[in-house]
Structures are given as structure tokens and as C-alpha cells.
mmCIF file of C-alpha atoms in Angstrom:
data_model
loop_
_atom_site.group_PDB
_atom_site.id
_atom_site.type_symbol
_atom_site.label_atom_id
_atom_site.label_comp_id
_atom_site.label_asym_id
_atom_site.label_seq_id
_atom_site.Cartn_x
_atom_site.Cartn_y
_atom_site.Cartn_z
ATOM 1 C CA MET A 108 -83.104 -107.560 8.758
ATOM 2 C CA ARG A 109 -84.240 -104.879 6.671
ATOM 3 C CA GLN A 110 -86.661 -105.220 3.744
ATOM 4 C CA ILE A 111 -86.061 -102.800 0.717
ATOM 5 C CA ALA A 112 -88.085 -101.936 -1.932
ATOM 6 C CA ILE A 113 -86.872 -99.368 -4.966
ATOM 7 C CA TYR A 114 -89.064 -98.596 -7.297
ATOM 8 C CA GLY A 115 -88.528 -96.441 -9.812
ATOM 9 C CA LYS A 116 -90.025 -95.460 -14.145
ATOM 10 C CA GLY A 117 -88.712 -97.875 -16.941
ATOM 11 C CA GLY A 118 -85.522 -96.594 -18.216
ATOM 12 C CA ILE A 119 -84.598 -94.493 -15.401
ATOM 13 C CA GLY A 120 -81.415 -96.655 -14.108
ATOM 14 C CA LYS A 121 -83.103 -98.951 -11.136
ATOM 15 C CA SER A 122 -81.864 -102.088 -11.790
ATOM 16 C CA THR A 123 -78.465 -100.365 -11.477
ATOM 17 C CA ILE A 124 -78.664 -99.156 -8.752
ATOM 18 C CA SER A 125 -80.247 -101.965 -7.049
ATOM 19 C CA ALA A 126 -77.282 -104.056 -7.763
ATOM 20 C CA ASN A 127 -75.385 -101.518 -7.152
ATOM 21 C CA VAL A 128 -76.372 -100.659 -4.137
ATOM 22 C CA ALA A 129 -76.684 -104.778 -3.827
ATOM 23 C CA ALA A 130 -72.897 -104.918 -4.526
ATOM 24 C CA ALA A 131 -71.560 -101.730 -1.722
ATOM 25 C CA LEU A 132 -73.051 -103.577 0.933
ATOM 26 C CA ALA A 133 -71.856 -107.164 -0.145
ATOM 27 C CA GLU A 134 -68.439 -105.096 0.069
ATOM 28 C CA LYS A 135 -69.056 -104.163 3.941
ATOM 29 C CA GLY A 136 -69.691 -107.721 4.752
ATOM 30 C CA LEU A 137 -73.142 -107.679 4.958
ATOM 31 C CA ILE A 138 -75.338 -110.911 3.984
ATOM 32 C CA THR A 139 -77.431 -109.346 1.310
ATOM 33 C CA TRP A 140 -79.676 -110.687 -1.101
ATOM 34 C CA TYR A 141 -81.170 -109.113 -4.232
ATOM 35 C CA VAL A 142 -84.515 -110.824 -5.828
ATOM 36 C CA GLY A 143 -85.466 -109.093 -9.329
ATOM 37 C CA CYS A 144 -88.689 -109.929 -11.490
ATOM 38 C CA ASP A 145 -87.637 -108.123 -14.850
ATOM 39 C CA PRO A 146 -87.517 -110.940 -17.190
ATOM 40 C CA LYS A 147 -84.371 -109.279 -19.049
ATOM 41 C CA SER A 148 -82.855 -109.949 -15.012
ATOM 42 C CA ASP A 149 -80.295 -106.659 -15.954
ATOM 43 C CA GLY A 150 -79.992 -106.352 -12.396
ATOM 44 C CA SER A 151 -78.495 -109.705 -11.503
ATOM 45 C CA MET A 152 -76.926 -109.578 -14.515
ATOM 46 C CA THR A 153 -74.298 -107.499 -13.333
ATOM 47 C CA LEU A 154 -73.526 -108.749 -10.150
ATOM 48 C CA LEU A 155 -73.268 -112.330 -12.012
ATOM 49 C CA ARG A 156 -70.416 -111.218 -14.099
ATOM 50 C CA GLY A 157 -72.962 -111.175 -17.452
ATOM 51 C CA GLN A 158 -74.667 -114.460 -16.702
ATOM 52 C CA ARG A 159 -78.313 -114.448 -17.238
ATOM 53 C CA ALA A 160 -79.710 -116.133 -13.429
ATOM 54 C CA GLN A 161 -82.975 -118.928 -14.951
ATOM 55 C CA ALA A 162 -85.708 -117.558 -13.723
ATOM 56 C CA PHE A 163 -86.931 -119.267 -10.766
ATOM 57 C CA LEU A 164 -90.959 -119.334 -12.561
ATOM 58 C CA GLU A 165 -88.617 -121.189 -15.298
ATOM 59 C CA MET A 166 -86.405 -123.562 -12.435
ATOM 60 C CA MET A 167 -90.219 -123.971 -10.833
ATOM 61 C CA LYS A 168 -91.961 -124.939 -14.114
ATOM 62 C CA GLY A 169 -89.124 -127.490 -14.876
ATOM 63 C CA THR A 170 -88.713 -129.520 -11.031
ATOM 64 C CA GLY A 171 -92.178 -128.503 -9.839
ATOM 65 C CA GLN A 172 -93.150 -126.600 -6.299
ATOM 66 C CA GLY A 173 -91.729 -127.951 -3.664
ATOM 67 C CA LYS A 174 -89.226 -128.877 -5.303
ATOM 68 C CA PRO A 175 -85.602 -127.946 -4.624
ATOM 69 C CA TYR A 176 -84.750 -124.804 -6.870
ATOM 70 C CA GLU A 177 -81.169 -122.938 -7.356
ATOM 71 C CA VAL A 178 -79.992 -119.037 -6.389
ATOM 72 C CA ALA A 179 -76.798 -118.005 -8.130
ATOM 73 C CA VAL A 180 -74.441 -116.400 -5.672
ATOM 74 C CA GLY A 181 -72.577 -113.161 -7.147
ATOM 75 C CA TYR A 182 -70.484 -110.449 -6.453
ATOM 76 C CA GLY A 183 -69.007 -110.322 -2.845
ATOM 77 C CA GLY A 184 -71.671 -113.408 -1.875
ATOM 78 C CA VAL A 185 -74.913 -111.329 -2.825
ATOM 79 C CA ARG A 186 -77.310 -114.435 -3.611
ATOM 80 C CA CYS A 187 -79.248 -113.011 -6.632
ATOM 81 C CA VAL A 188 -82.982 -114.884 -7.603
ATOM 82 C CA GLU A 189 -84.931 -113.101 -10.963
ATOM 83 C CA VAL A 190 -88.237 -114.214 -10.049
ATOM 84 C CA GLY A 191 -88.861 -114.061 -13.913
ATOM 85 C CA GLY A 192 -92.734 -113.526 -15.187
ATOM 86 C CA PRO A 193 -94.939 -114.300 -18.567
ATOM 87 C CA LEU A 194 -94.536 -112.982 -21.972
ATOM 88 C CA ALA A 195 -93.527 -109.403 -22.409
ATOM 89 C CA GLY A 196 -96.976 -107.941 -22.641
ATOM 90 C CA VAL A 197 -99.047 -110.103 -20.721
ATOM 91 C CA GLY A 198 -98.420 -109.252 -17.592
ATOM 92 C CA CYS A 199 -98.640 -111.180 -14.080
ATOM 93 C CA ALA A 200 -100.431 -109.059 -12.007
ATOM 94 C CA GLY A 201 -97.726 -109.641 -9.159
ATOM 95 C CA ARG A 202 -98.110 -113.666 -9.129
ATOM 96 C CA GLY A 203 -94.949 -114.389 -10.129
ATOM 97 C CA ILE A 204 -93.607 -112.656 -7.540
ATOM 98 C CA ILE A 205 -95.438 -113.378 -4.805
ATOM 99 C CA VAL A 206 -94.861 -117.331 -5.945
ATOM 100 C CA ALA A 207 -91.400 -116.630 -5.740
ATOM 101 C CA VAL A 208 -90.883 -114.763 -2.254
ATOM 102 C CA GLN A 209 -93.442 -117.142 -0.311
ATOM 103 C CA ALA A 210 -91.283 -120.083 -1.298
ATOM 104 C CA LEU A 211 -87.801 -117.634 -0.365
ATOM 105 C CA SER A 212 -88.966 -116.905 2.213
ATOM 106 C CA LYS A 213 -90.023 -121.086 3.697
ATOM 107 C CA ASP A 214 -87.274 -122.056 2.351
ATOM 108 C CA HIS A 215 -84.744 -119.426 3.033
ATOM 109 C CA PHE A 216 -85.850 -115.982 4.541
ATOM 110 C CA SER A 217 -87.231 -117.344 7.946
ATOM 111 C CA LYS A 218 -84.619 -120.041 8.536
ATOM 112 C CA GLU A 219 -80.870 -117.908 7.334
ATOM 113 C CA ASN A 220 -79.211 -114.316 8.545
ATOM 114 C CA ILE A 221 -79.526 -112.247 6.114
ATOM 115 C CA ASP A 222 -78.847 -108.639 6.647
ATOM 116 C CA VAL A 223 -80.813 -107.304 3.543
ATOM 117 C CA ILE A 224 -82.696 -108.249 1.094
ATOM 118 C CA ILE A 225 -83.428 -105.833 -2.476
ATOM 119 C CA TYR A 226 -86.145 -105.769 -4.068
ATOM 120 C CA ASP A 227 -85.903 -104.176 -7.637
ATOM 121 C CA VAL A 228 -89.036 -104.896 -9.427
ATOM 122 C CA PRO A 229 -91.480 -103.051 -11.705
ATOM 123 C CA GLY A 230 -92.496 -99.040 -10.979
ATOM 124 C CA ASP A 231 -95.558 -99.606 -13.280
ATOM 125 C CA VAL A 232 -98.714 -98.285 -10.938
ATOM 126 C CA VAL A 233 -100.422 -99.839 -13.603
ATOM 127 C CA CYS A 234 -98.154 -103.810 -12.971
ATOM 128 C CA GLY A 235 -99.430 -106.109 -9.569
ATOM 129 C CA GLY A 236 -96.054 -106.416 -8.760
ATOM 130 C CA PHE A 237 -95.729 -102.705 -7.995
ATOM 131 C CA ALA A 238 -97.507 -103.657 -4.854
ATOM 132 C CA ALA A 239 -96.765 -107.475 -4.389
ATOM 133 C CA PRO A 240 -93.337 -107.039 -1.778
ATOM 134 C CA LEU A 241 -95.461 -104.302 0.045
ATOM 135 C CA ARG A 242 -98.830 -105.952 0.097
ATOM 136 C CA GLU A 243 -97.799 -108.873 1.270
ATOM 137 C CA ARG A 244 -95.256 -107.127 3.770
ATOM 138 C CA TYR A 245 -92.105 -109.181 2.110
ATOM 139 C CA ALA A 246 -90.296 -105.331 2.321
ATOM 140 C CA ASP A 247 -91.514 -103.241 4.416
ATOM 141 C CA GLU A 248 -88.671 -99.989 3.827
ATOM 142 C CA VAL A 249 -89.039 -98.128 0.230
ATOM 143 C CA TYR A 250 -87.096 -96.073 -1.988
ATOM 144 C CA ILE A 251 -88.022 -94.219 -5.448
ATOM 145 C CA VAL A 252 -85.941 -93.435 -8.613
ATOM 146 C CA THR A 253 -86.259 -90.556 -10.512
ATOM 147 C CA SER A 254 -84.595 -87.888 -12.779
ATOM 148 C CA GLY A 255 -85.354 -84.494 -13.251
ATOM 149 C CA GLU A 256 -87.661 -84.884 -16.225
ATOM 150 C CA TYR A 257 -91.289 -84.427 -15.828
ATOM 151 C CA LEU A 258 -92.218 -87.646 -17.412
ATOM 152 C CA SER A 259 -89.556 -89.851 -14.881
ATOM 153 C CA LEU A 260 -91.375 -87.208 -11.530
ATOM 154 C CA TYR A 261 -94.673 -88.258 -12.427
ATOM 155 C CA ALA A 262 -94.114 -91.051 -12.147
ATOM 156 C CA ALA A 263 -92.629 -91.034 -8.646
ATOM 157 C CA ASN A 264 -95.390 -89.590 -8.017
ATOM 158 C CA ASN A 265 -97.255 -91.642 -9.313
ATOM 159 C CA ILE A 266 -95.541 -94.543 -7.189
ATOM 160 C CA ALA A 267 -96.112 -92.335 -4.459
ATOM 161 C CA LYS A 268 -99.886 -91.893 -4.999
ATOM 162 C CA GLY A 269 -99.466 -96.281 -4.316
ATOM 163 C CA LEU A 270 -97.691 -96.586 -1.426
ATOM 164 C CA ARG A 271 -100.325 -94.229 0.132
ATOM 165 C CA ASN A 272 -102.546 -95.791 -0.477
ATOM 166 C CA LEU A 273 -100.904 -99.580 0.854
ATOM 167 C CA ASN A 274 -100.440 -96.780 3.728
ATOM 168 C CA VAL A 275 -96.541 -97.472 3.740
ATOM 169 C CA LYS A 276 -94.455 -95.195 4.451
ATOM 170 C CA LEU A 277 -91.211 -93.682 2.246
ATOM 171 C CA GLY A 278 -87.893 -93.505 2.397
ATOM 172 C CA GLY A 279 -86.248 -91.344 0.050
ATOM 173 C CA ILE A 280 -85.879 -89.558 -3.004
ATOM 174 C CA ILE A 281 -83.070 -90.745 -5.077
ATOM 175 C CA CYS A 282 -81.818 -88.105 -7.759
ATOM 176 C CA ASN A 283 -80.036 -90.638 -10.843
ATOM 177 C CA SER A 284 -79.201 -87.764 -12.751
ATOM 178 C CA ARG A 285 -79.578 -86.963 -16.910
ATOM 179 C CA GLU A 286 -77.719 -84.165 -16.570
ATOM 180 C CA VAL A 287 -81.098 -81.890 -17.208
ATOM 181 C CA GLU A 288 -80.261 -77.730 -15.481
ATOM 182 C CA GLY A 289 -81.185 -77.527 -12.076
ATOM 183 C CA GLU A 290 -82.102 -80.976 -11.140
ATOM 184 C CA ARG A 291 -80.358 -81.619 -7.728
ATOM 185 C CA ASN A 292 -82.412 -78.511 -6.532
ATOM 186 C CA VAL A 293 -85.377 -79.556 -8.590
ATOM 187 C CA VAL A 294 -85.882 -83.299 -7.051
ATOM 188 C CA ALA A 295 -84.956 -82.263 -3.984
ATOM 189 C CA GLU A 296 -88.195 -79.389 -3.697
ATOM 190 C CA PHE A 297 -90.324 -82.822 -5.544
ATOM 191 C CA ALA A 298 -88.908 -84.776 -2.466
ATOM 192 C CA SER A 299 -89.844 -81.677 0.600
ATOM 193 C CA GLN A 300 -93.113 -81.297 -1.747
ATOM 194 C CA ILE A 301 -94.790 -84.843 -0.980
ATOM 195 C CA GLY A 302 -93.045 -85.052 2.238
ATOM 196 C CA THR A 303 -89.902 -86.847 2.253
ATOM 197 C CA ARG A 304 -86.162 -85.561 1.043
ATOM 198 C CA MET A 305 -83.920 -86.894 -1.406
ATOM 199 C CA ILE A 306 -81.950 -89.349 -0.423
ATOM 200 C CA ALA A 307 -78.970 -89.435 -3.280
ATOM 201 C CA PHE A 308 -78.019 -87.718 -6.206
ATOM 202 C CA ILE A 309 -76.115 -90.075 -8.468
ATOM 203 C CA PRO A 310 -73.842 -88.500 -11.161
ATOM 204 C CA ARG A 311 -74.096 -89.228 -15.064
ATOM 205 C CA ASP A 312 -70.959 -91.129 -15.661
ATOM 206 C CA PRO A 313 -69.948 -93.243 -18.782
ATOM 207 C CA VAL A 314 -68.463 -95.595 -16.083
ATOM 208 C CA VAL A 315 -71.249 -97.071 -15.493
ATOM 209 C CA ARG A 316 -72.501 -98.006 -19.081
ATOM 210 C CA GLU A 317 -68.788 -99.373 -19.820
ATOM 211 C CA CYS A 318 -68.954 -101.613 -16.110
ATOM 212 C CA GLU A 319 -72.594 -102.281 -17.036
ATOM 213 C CA ASN A 320 -70.906 -104.130 -21.133
ATOM 214 C CA GLN A 321 -67.803 -105.724 -19.040
ATOM 215 C CA GLY A 322 -70.937 -107.420 -17.540
ATOM 216 C CA MET A 323 -69.659 -106.070 -13.583
ATOM 217 C CA THR A 324 -70.991 -103.661 -11.341
ATOM 218 C CA VAL A 325 -69.290 -100.375 -10.998
ATOM 219 C CA ILE A 326 -68.551 -101.481 -7.578
ATOM 220 C CA GLU A 327 -66.927 -104.633 -8.720
ATOM 221 C CA CYS A 328 -65.793 -102.696 -12.147
ATOM 222 C CA ALA A 329 -64.275 -99.355 -10.984
ATOM 223 C CA PRO A 330 -63.918 -99.725 -7.738
ATOM 224 C CA ALA A 331 -61.898 -96.132 -6.549
ATOM 225 C CA SER A 332 -64.482 -94.040 -9.452
ATOM 226 C CA ALA A 333 -66.492 -91.330 -8.092
ATOM 227 C CA GLN A 334 -69.444 -93.303 -9.138
ATOM 228 C CA ALA A 335 -68.693 -96.149 -6.479
ATOM 229 C CA SER A 336 -67.829 -93.894 -4.225
ATOM 230 C CA ALA A 337 -71.511 -92.437 -4.830
ATOM 231 C CA TYR A 338 -73.261 -95.761 -4.817
ATOM 232 C CA ARG A 339 -71.514 -96.495 -1.792
ATOM 233 C CA SER A 340 -72.686 -93.409 0.094
ATOM 234 C CA LEU A 341 -76.602 -94.363 -1.350
ATOM 235 C CA ALA A 342 -76.518 -97.585 0.196
ATOM 236 C CA GLU A 343 -74.373 -96.127 3.906
ATOM 237 C CA ALA A 344 -77.592 -93.305 3.775
ATOM 238 C CA MET A 345 -80.016 -96.555 3.044
ATOM 239 C CA MET A 346 -78.307 -98.255 6.064
ATOM 240 C CA ARG A 347 -78.627 -95.606 8.307
ATOM 241 C CA ASN A 348 -81.752 -94.304 7.653
ATOM 242 C CA LYS A 349 -84.325 -93.850 10.059
ATOM 243 C CA ASP A 350 -86.499 -90.675 8.672
ATOM 244 C CA PHE A 351 -89.745 -92.612 6.769
ATOM 245 C CA ALA A 352 -92.760 -91.076 6.321
ATOM 246 C CA LEU A 353 -96.615 -91.482 4.639
ATOM 247 C CA PRO A 354 -95.884 -89.584 1.190
ATOM 248 C CA ARG A 355 -98.241 -86.742 0.261
ATOM 249 C CA PRO A 356 -98.876 -87.160 -3.886
ATOM 250 C CA MET A 357 -98.917 -83.686 -6.208
ATOM 251 C CA GLU A 358 -101.413 -82.865 -8.222
ATOM 252 C CA PRO A 359 -99.050 -83.063 -12.090
ATOM 253 C CA GLU A 360 -100.241 -79.078 -12.800
ATOM 254 C CA ASP A 361 -97.904 -79.049 -9.900
ATOM 255 C CA ILE A 362 -95.289 -80.384 -11.370
ATOM 256 C CA ARG A 363 -95.069 -79.084 -14.323
ATOM 257 C CA ALA A 364 -95.233 -75.272 -12.421
ATOM 258 C CA LEU A 365 -92.047 -76.503 -9.741
ATOM 259 C CA LEU A 366 -90.092 -77.275 -13.117
ATOM 260 C CA ARG A 367 -91.068 -74.334 -14.434
ATOM 261 C CA GLY A 368 -89.805 -72.348 -12.447
ATOM 262 C CA SER A 369 -86.448 -73.952 -11.962
ATOM 263 C CA MET A 370 -86.199 -72.597 -15.501
ATOM 264 C CA ALA A 371 -87.314 -68.799 -14.726
#
């Protein structure tokens, strides 16, 4: 069973990529789970035709820990769980995802024939949720989503620092394009300098928003589109990937120098 965690700066498109990768894997017949911990439920919602999955912690609060809870089933049979958490701004220090994943592991992950679990978790290193799946050793593969913009690369570099502190190897960088000049080369060079590689370049395409407005992933809503092919290629690359390395974070000024060099 592959257990994959996908991180990235807030708003970079991490949930969109996670949901589309889950849909692409399910399309191939793999038994796939999607575990998010964003109260917005924006990833699982596109797997569930726009419906919001009741958060795991909400169900546990209503039924009491140890009692039955429901797991939503979405496109291609993807099992969708949203951990939920406290009110915005309160923070949970990762306790929510730990409680949820421990229960899911006991009731499902250790008993069922599962091919892939994708964890879509906050990438902010000041949030304890960042480290929870890795610290508890539930996820053992990591990918970072970024664009060619400075703040996205800065956040990706901070996540790389967190992985190094946790002694966790990185499987690659996913560039979710913002159509920045020279973006592909910048992100590929950033990946190289921190000791990994750019595993995929996802183009910017309005079809993503059109499909999300329909409450669907691109894989489901526009299966013949070039964007769907890009997500399928990423899913294939992740499944084939055996190239993992402990990242070597850059200094922030070196990231700026990289960006300045790309514009020279």
C-alpha cells in the first residue's frame, strides 16, 4: 500500500492536484483513499459531485469515539475523508488528523486491500498538522506543489526544511503553473538545487475552474482534455517513482538569485 502526502503553500492548488491524482488512480482500477484535513473540504468535494463530506471529527463528536462513522464514496470508488478541525484561526496542532488517521488505520487501513492513500494536508510549517502523517509514520512518500513565484518557492523550501528535520525523503516537486516567465526551468532548477527533481509540470488551464464549478475533478468532468492527461501522467509518474532523497533546503537569498537569473 502506497501512502502519499502532498504538501504546498495555501492556495497553490494542492487539493486540486490531490483530488485529480486520486481520480486518475481510481480510473486505473486502484483502490484509492483521499484524506484531507481542510475544513473547506475543497478537495473531496470535487470527488463527491460538489457534496461536502461530513468531517470525521464532527461525526466522532456526534456519536462518541469508537462508534461507527461513515466514509463517503466518490468518483471511481475513491473513499473520501475530511478530518475537519477547530474553527478557523484556532489551530489543532495536528491532533485532529492524528485522531482520525489512528481510527481509520485500525478500522480500514490495516484490514482492507488498499492500493493508495493520498493525504492532502496543510503545508504551513507552523501548523502541527504538517508533520502529523509523517511523524506518526502513516505517510512515507512526499511531494511538494509549487509554482515559479517566489513565495511559493519560499514555502516549498520551508516544507523541505521540515522534511529534513523529520528525516523524511522527498519524491519530487510538482509545478502547478501560474504562467510565470521561465517557470518550468526555474522550478526544475529549484528542484535540482534542493536535491530532487520536478516530477511534473501541470499547465494552467481554465478547464480546472470550469470543472470545479460543476463540482467535479477534471478527470471526471473533462476526461479527454489535455489537463486530464497532465494529471494522469503525474499519477503514473508517482506510481513509477523510486527516486526519493532527503532534501537540501536553499537559503532564501539563493531562491531570489535563481529567480533573478531566470529573468536575465
